[in-house]
Short mmCIF file of C-alpha atoms in Angstrom, two decimals:
data_model
loop_
_atom_site.label_atom_id
_atom_site.label_comp_id
_atom_site.label_asym_id
_atom_site.label_seq_id
_atom_site.Cartn_x
_atom_site.Cartn_y
_atom_site.Cartn_z
CA MET A 4 -105.50 -119.52 -60.68
CA ALA A 5 -108.22 -117.92 -61.72
CA ASP A 6 -108.58 -118.61 -65.28
CA ALA A 7 -107.77 -122.13 -64.28
CA VAL A 8 -110.99 -122.26 -61.32
CA ALA A 9 -113.10 -120.76 -64.36
CA ALA A 10 -112.24 -123.10 -66.62
CA ALA A 11 -112.95 -126.15 -64.57
CA THR A 12 -115.95 -124.66 -63.43
CA ARG A 13 -116.82 -124.80 -67.29
CA GLY A 14 -116.30 -128.83 -67.07
CA LEU A 15 -117.96 -129.41 -64.24
CA ASP A 16 -120.80 -127.53 -66.07
CA ASP A 17 -119.99 -129.67 -69.29
CA ALA A 18 -119.71 -132.98 -67.63
CA GLY A 19 -123.72 -131.81 -65.94
CA CYS A 20 -122.39 -131.54 -62.51
CA GLU A 21 -124.09 -129.01 -59.76
CA ALA A 22 -120.31 -126.72 -59.17
CA GLY A 23 -120.02 -125.23 -55.01
CA GLU A 24 -118.84 -123.12 -54.23
CA VAL A 25 -114.57 -122.80 -54.46
CA ASP A 26 -113.21 -123.09 -50.73
CA TRP A 27 -109.70 -121.54 -51.12
CA LEU A 28 -107.35 -123.87 -49.27
CA SER A 29 -104.43 -121.45 -49.52
CA GLY A 30 -105.11 -118.64 -51.42
CA GLY A 31 -104.32 -117.88 -54.49
CA PHE A 32 -102.95 -121.28 -54.84
CA ALA A 33 -104.76 -124.31 -53.81
CA CYS A 34 -108.37 -124.65 -53.64
CA ASP A 35 -112.01 -127.61 -53.22
CA ILE A 36 -114.36 -126.66 -55.70
CA ALA A 37 -117.39 -128.90 -54.13
CA PHE A 38 -119.56 -130.69 -56.58
CA GLU A 39 -123.05 -132.66 -58.12
CA ALA A 40 -121.85 -135.80 -60.14
CA PRO A 41 -123.78 -138.45 -61.44
CA ASP A 42 -120.63 -139.82 -63.24
CA PRO A 43 -116.65 -138.35 -61.87
CA ALA A 44 -115.31 -140.62 -64.33
CA ALA A 45 -116.62 -137.82 -67.04
CA ALA A 46 -115.99 -135.05 -65.24
CA ASP A 47 -112.86 -135.55 -65.09
CA ALA A 48 -112.06 -135.26 -67.91
CA ALA A 49 -114.35 -132.81 -68.83
CA VAL A 50 -112.16 -130.76 -66.40
CA ARG A 51 -108.90 -132.09 -68.33
CA ALA A 52 -110.78 -130.95 -71.21
CA ARG A 53 -111.27 -127.41 -70.57
CA LEU A 54 -107.67 -126.55 -68.37
CA GLY A 55 -106.20 -127.97 -72.02
CA SER A 56 -102.77 -126.87 -71.22
CA MET A 57 -102.70 -124.78 -68.46
CA ALA A 58 -99.94 -125.73 -65.67
CA VAL A 59 -102.26 -127.45 -62.76
CA ASP A 60 -102.61 -129.91 -61.14
CA LEU A 61 -105.67 -131.95 -59.47
CA ALA A 62 -107.84 -134.75 -59.10
CA VAL A 63 -111.54 -134.99 -59.07
CA GLN A 64 -112.46 -137.63 -56.30
CA PRO A 65 -115.36 -138.23 -53.67
CA ALA A 66 -114.86 -135.20 -50.66
CA GLU A 67 -115.71 -138.58 -48.64
CA GLY A 68 -112.06 -140.37 -47.24
CA ARG A 69 -109.42 -138.25 -48.34
CA ARG A 70 -107.50 -137.77 -45.86
CA LYS A 71 -105.51 -141.06 -45.29
CA ARG A 72 -104.09 -143.23 -42.41
CA LEU A 73 -101.21 -144.35 -44.19
CA LEU A 74 -98.42 -142.97 -46.45
CA VAL A 75 -96.06 -145.30 -48.38
CA ALA A 76 -94.07 -143.18 -50.52
CA ASP A 77 -91.31 -143.96 -53.70
CA MET A 78 -87.32 -142.04 -52.18
CA GLU A 79 -85.50 -141.84 -55.24
CA SER A 80 -87.10 -139.10 -57.86
CA THR A 81 -89.43 -138.48 -55.46
CA ILE A 82 -88.81 -138.10 -51.69
CA ILE A 83 -85.35 -136.50 -52.81
CA THR A 84 -83.95 -135.16 -55.90
CA ARG A 85 -82.04 -137.60 -57.54
CA GLU A 86 -81.62 -141.36 -58.33
CA LEU A 87 -78.09 -142.54 -56.01
CA LEU A 88 -76.94 -145.20 -58.30
CA ASP A 89 -77.00 -143.65 -60.76
CA GLU A 90 -74.51 -141.33 -59.09
CA ILE A 91 -72.55 -144.03 -57.86
CA GLY A 92 -72.15 -145.38 -61.00
CA ARG A 93 -70.90 -141.37 -61.86
CA ARG A 94 -67.63 -141.56 -59.76
CA ALA A 95 -67.01 -145.02 -60.92
CA GLY A 96 -66.77 -144.23 -64.09
CA LEU A 97 -70.32 -145.89 -65.50
CA GLU A 98 -71.92 -143.22 -65.71
CA ARG A 99 -73.19 -145.18 -69.24
CA GLN A 100 -73.79 -147.89 -68.28
CA ILE A 101 -75.47 -147.56 -65.12
CA SER A 102 -77.43 -145.16 -65.79
CA THR A 103 -79.11 -145.95 -69.28
CA ILE A 104 -80.79 -148.95 -67.34
CA THR A 105 -82.20 -147.15 -65.06
CA GLU A 106 -83.94 -145.76 -67.24
CA ARG A 107 -84.79 -148.52 -69.30
CA ALA A 108 -86.19 -149.74 -65.53
CA MET A 109 -87.48 -147.21 -64.90
CA ARG A 110 -90.24 -146.91 -67.93
CA GLY A 111 -90.99 -150.25 -67.52
CA GLU A 112 -89.10 -151.54 -70.31
CA ILE A 113 -86.71 -154.01 -68.43
CA ASP A 114 -87.61 -156.22 -65.05
CA PHE A 115 -86.76 -153.41 -61.41
CA ALA A 116 -84.88 -156.91 -60.05
CA GLY A 117 -83.18 -157.86 -62.79
CA ALA A 118 -81.84 -154.22 -63.70
CA LEU A 119 -80.98 -153.91 -59.91
CA ARG A 120 -78.24 -156.54 -60.03
CA GLU A 121 -77.34 -155.79 -63.46
CA ARG A 122 -75.83 -152.47 -62.71
CA VAL A 123 -75.00 -153.20 -58.62
CA ALA A 124 -72.54 -156.96 -60.27
CA LEU A 125 -71.02 -153.34 -61.95
CA LEU A 126 -69.79 -152.42 -58.82
CA GLN A 127 -68.06 -154.89 -57.68
CA GLY A 128 -64.59 -154.38 -56.32
CA LYS A 129 -65.26 -150.39 -56.21
CA PRO A 130 -65.03 -148.78 -52.28
CA VAL A 131 -67.18 -148.01 -51.29
CA ALA A 132 -66.23 -144.54 -49.76
CA LEU A 133 -68.37 -143.87 -53.13
CA LEU A 134 -72.06 -144.64 -50.56
CA ASP A 135 -70.50 -141.98 -48.30
CA GLU A 136 -70.02 -140.07 -51.81
CA ALA A 137 -73.61 -140.52 -53.11
CA ALA A 138 -74.54 -139.76 -49.59
CA GLY A 139 -73.58 -136.50 -49.22
CA LEU A 140 -75.63 -135.87 -52.43
CA ILE A 141 -79.21 -136.23 -51.23
CA GLU A 142 -81.36 -133.83 -51.48
CA LEU A 143 -85.04 -133.97 -50.27
CA SER A 144 -87.86 -133.11 -52.83
CA LEU A 145 -89.50 -129.67 -51.87
CA GLY A 146 -92.82 -130.50 -50.29
CA ALA A 147 -91.74 -133.61 -49.18
CA ARG A 148 -90.34 -132.86 -45.26
CA THR A 149 -94.07 -130.30 -45.48
CA LEU A 150 -95.56 -133.87 -46.37
CA VAL A 151 -94.41 -135.93 -44.51
CA ARG A 152 -94.42 -134.27 -41.33
CA THR A 153 -97.89 -132.73 -41.81
CA MET A 154 -99.68 -137.03 -42.50
CA ARG A 155 -98.47 -137.93 -39.68
CA ALA A 156 -99.30 -134.80 -36.95
CA HIS A 157 -103.07 -136.04 -37.97
CA GLY A 158 -102.56 -138.77 -37.62
CA ALA A 159 -101.64 -140.51 -40.92
CA TYR A 160 -98.11 -143.67 -40.56
CA THR A 161 -95.62 -142.83 -42.82
CA VAL A 162 -92.84 -145.69 -44.83
CA LEU A 163 -90.63 -145.12 -47.27
CA VAL A 164 -90.63 -147.44 -49.79
CA SER A 165 -88.29 -147.37 -52.05
CA GLY A 166 -85.78 -149.92 -53.87
CA GLY A 167 -82.62 -148.35 -53.60
CA PHE A 168 -80.55 -149.26 -50.20
CA ASP A 169 -81.55 -148.82 -46.90
CA ARG A 170 -77.95 -147.52 -46.70
CA PHE A 171 -79.56 -144.95 -48.15
CA SER A 172 -83.25 -144.59 -46.89
CA GLY A 173 -82.50 -145.12 -42.83
CA LEU A 174 -80.92 -141.02 -43.67
CA VAL A 175 -83.38 -139.81 -45.56
CA ARG A 176 -86.00 -141.86 -43.25
CA GLU A 177 -84.45 -138.96 -40.33
CA SER A 178 -84.31 -136.29 -42.15
CA CYS A 179 -87.65 -136.06 -44.32
CA GLY A 180 -89.54 -137.55 -40.93
CA PHE A 181 -90.64 -140.30 -41.54
CA ASP A 182 -92.32 -143.77 -39.27
CA ALA A 183 -89.76 -146.40 -40.98
CA ASP A 184 -88.89 -147.42 -44.15
CA ARG A 185 -88.29 -150.29 -46.03
CA SER A 186 -85.66 -150.90 -48.99
CA ASN A 187 -82.59 -153.87 -50.36
CA HIS A 188 -79.06 -154.14 -48.95
CA LEU A 189 -76.25 -153.52 -50.38
CA VAL A 190 -74.16 -156.20 -49.90
CA VAL A 191 -70.11 -154.55 -48.62
CA ALA A 192 -67.12 -156.46 -47.35
CA ASP A 193 -64.16 -155.34 -46.86
CA GLY A 194 -64.45 -152.26 -47.90
CA VAL A 195 -65.49 -152.58 -50.63
CA ILE A 196 -68.36 -153.08 -52.82
CA ALA A 197 -69.68 -157.35 -53.04
CA GLY A 198 -71.68 -156.44 -56.74
CA THR A 199 -74.62 -158.32 -55.44
CA VAL A 200 -77.63 -157.59 -53.48
CA ALA A 201 -79.51 -159.58 -50.28
CA GLU A 202 -82.29 -161.40 -51.22
CA PRO A 203 -85.47 -160.63 -52.05
CA ILE A 204 -85.19 -157.71 -54.08
CA LEU A 205 -87.80 -155.41 -52.97
CA ASP A 206 -89.33 -154.95 -56.07
CA ARG A 207 -92.69 -153.48 -58.05
CA GLU A 208 -94.38 -156.35 -56.26
CA GLY A 209 -92.59 -156.14 -53.17
CA LYS A 210 -93.94 -153.03 -52.48
CA ARG A 211 -97.14 -153.49 -53.72
CA ALA A 212 -97.16 -156.51 -50.70
CA VAL A 213 -95.55 -153.35 -48.38
CA LEU A 214 -98.67 -151.36 -48.47
CA GLU A 215 -101.42 -153.99 -48.36
CA ALA A 216 -98.99 -155.49 -44.91
CA LEU A 217 -98.96 -152.25 -43.41
CA CYS A 218 -102.46 -152.17 -44.25
CA ARG A 219 -103.10 -155.48 -42.34
CA GLU A 220 -101.20 -154.21 -39.44
CA ARG A 221 -102.53 -150.39 -39.15
CA SER A 222 -106.70 -153.27 -39.35
CA LEU A 223 -107.10 -150.24 -42.53
CA ALA A 224 -108.36 -150.99 -45.36
CA THR A 225 -106.14 -150.08 -48.84
CA SER A 226 -108.86 -147.70 -49.20
CA ALA A 227 -106.80 -145.70 -46.45
CA ALA A 228 -103.35 -145.64 -48.30
CA ALA A 229 -101.80 -143.47 -50.54
CA ALA A 230 -98.93 -143.52 -52.27
CA VAL A 231 -96.79 -141.63 -54.12
CA GLY A 232 -93.94 -142.08 -57.09
CA ASP A 233 -92.04 -141.78 -60.16
CA GLY A 234 -91.58 -145.30 -61.92
CA ALA A 235 -92.21 -148.38 -63.07
CA ASN A 236 -91.43 -150.06 -59.84
CA ASP A 237 -94.07 -147.60 -58.14
CA ILE A 238 -96.62 -148.32 -60.53
CA ALA A 239 -98.93 -151.76 -58.25
CA MET A 240 -97.99 -149.83 -55.36
CA ILE A 241 -99.58 -146.54 -56.41
CA ALA A 242 -102.81 -148.70 -57.97
CA ALA A 243 -103.14 -150.38 -54.68
CA ALA A 244 -103.54 -147.44 -52.38
CA GLY A 245 -106.74 -144.79 -52.37
CA LEU A 246 -105.21 -142.37 -53.88
CA GLY A 247 -102.31 -143.04 -56.02
CA VAL A 248 -100.08 -140.24 -57.68
CA ALA A 249 -97.36 -140.30 -60.03
CA TYR A 250 -94.93 -137.32 -58.57
CA ARG A 251 -93.33 -136.20 -61.77
CA GLY A 252 -94.47 -139.52 -63.44
CA LYS A 253 -92.35 -141.39 -65.56
CA PRO A 254 -95.17 -141.94 -69.22
CA ALA A 255 -95.29 -145.89 -68.47
CA VAL A 256 -96.91 -144.90 -64.28
CA LYS A 257 -98.92 -141.83 -65.71
CA ALA A 258 -100.62 -143.87 -68.08
CA VAL A 259 -102.11 -145.37 -65.56
CA THR A 260 -102.40 -143.48 -62.86
CA ARG A 261 -105.28 -140.50 -62.49
CA PHE A 262 -103.44 -138.93 -60.02
CA HIS A 263 -100.16 -136.75 -61.48
CA ILE A 264 -98.27 -134.05 -60.00
CA ASP A 265 -96.79 -132.64 -63.44
CA HIS A 266 -97.03 -128.84 -62.35
CA THR A 267 -96.53 -128.25 -58.43
CA ASP A 268 -94.17 -129.52 -55.27
CA LEU A 269 -95.49 -132.54 -52.49
CA THR A 270 -97.16 -130.50 -50.46
CA THR A 271 -100.30 -130.95 -53.56
CA LEU A 272 -100.73 -134.73 -52.11
CA LEU A 273 -102.01 -132.26 -49.23
CA TYR A 274 -104.42 -130.27 -51.22
CA PHE A 275 -105.27 -133.62 -52.55
CA GLN A 276 -106.71 -134.16 -49.28
CA GLY A 277 -108.22 -131.81 -48.08
CA TYR A 278 -106.07 -130.28 -46.38
CA ARG A 279 -104.90 -126.66 -45.65
CA ALA A 280 -102.19 -124.61 -45.34
CA ALA A 281 -102.21 -123.80 -42.20
CA GLU A 282 -102.46 -127.11 -40.90
CA PHE A 283 -98.95 -127.54 -42.77
CA LYS A 284 -96.21 -128.79 -40.34
CA GLU A 285 -92.42 -127.11 -41.37
#
């Protein structure tokens, strides 16, 4: 970590910034380096150039307003480790068909809502028991619970915003400690999957609309929100937030976002906001 700090400091020097003292948020793992930057974008580029291939996650940003009052987070492959529709498809004998569509949608190659309808239609007539099997596979990503509970403990409102199904998002909301969840409703009837999703579908623009509505309800500017996700369906939500972060992001997401978490866990979103490890709520 010392090498990374030294490289970042040299990068700030390259950009003509006046670097301050290193403030360790978590000894040997996460730190702040205060600086004066006439051009923050140039500082960001210079620091990244100096870091090169080092496995470091960083956020070059103003110190003022870093702590956010709202968190909106994608669920699958972000707050939890799996894509649950793919898991359902695997158990239904449709793994290849469904996962191929999922991958294309997450890369932004096809429209999310259409892709969701197409995948769900393949499941028509399959037993509801497949959903229970998938629910049993839910596993929180590292740092997810700490991220949510820490932000809540410091006054933030936290919402899980998923293009997945409410059958699962409710379980994850309770397990992780979110205040609320927003997601899609998979239609079931007589013990089988009907092959349809209730409209309207919560898609890319729907996620952004949820973030903006939550900000209005809580009298917050969107700059006071943090958003995190991994797929193309999250791009609009991430772009609308003051701190929009791609977590293990697909290339289409990383190409249009400034802040990335590629090497560490979700507690890095707390360090980006200036939280110290001693403030974390496990």
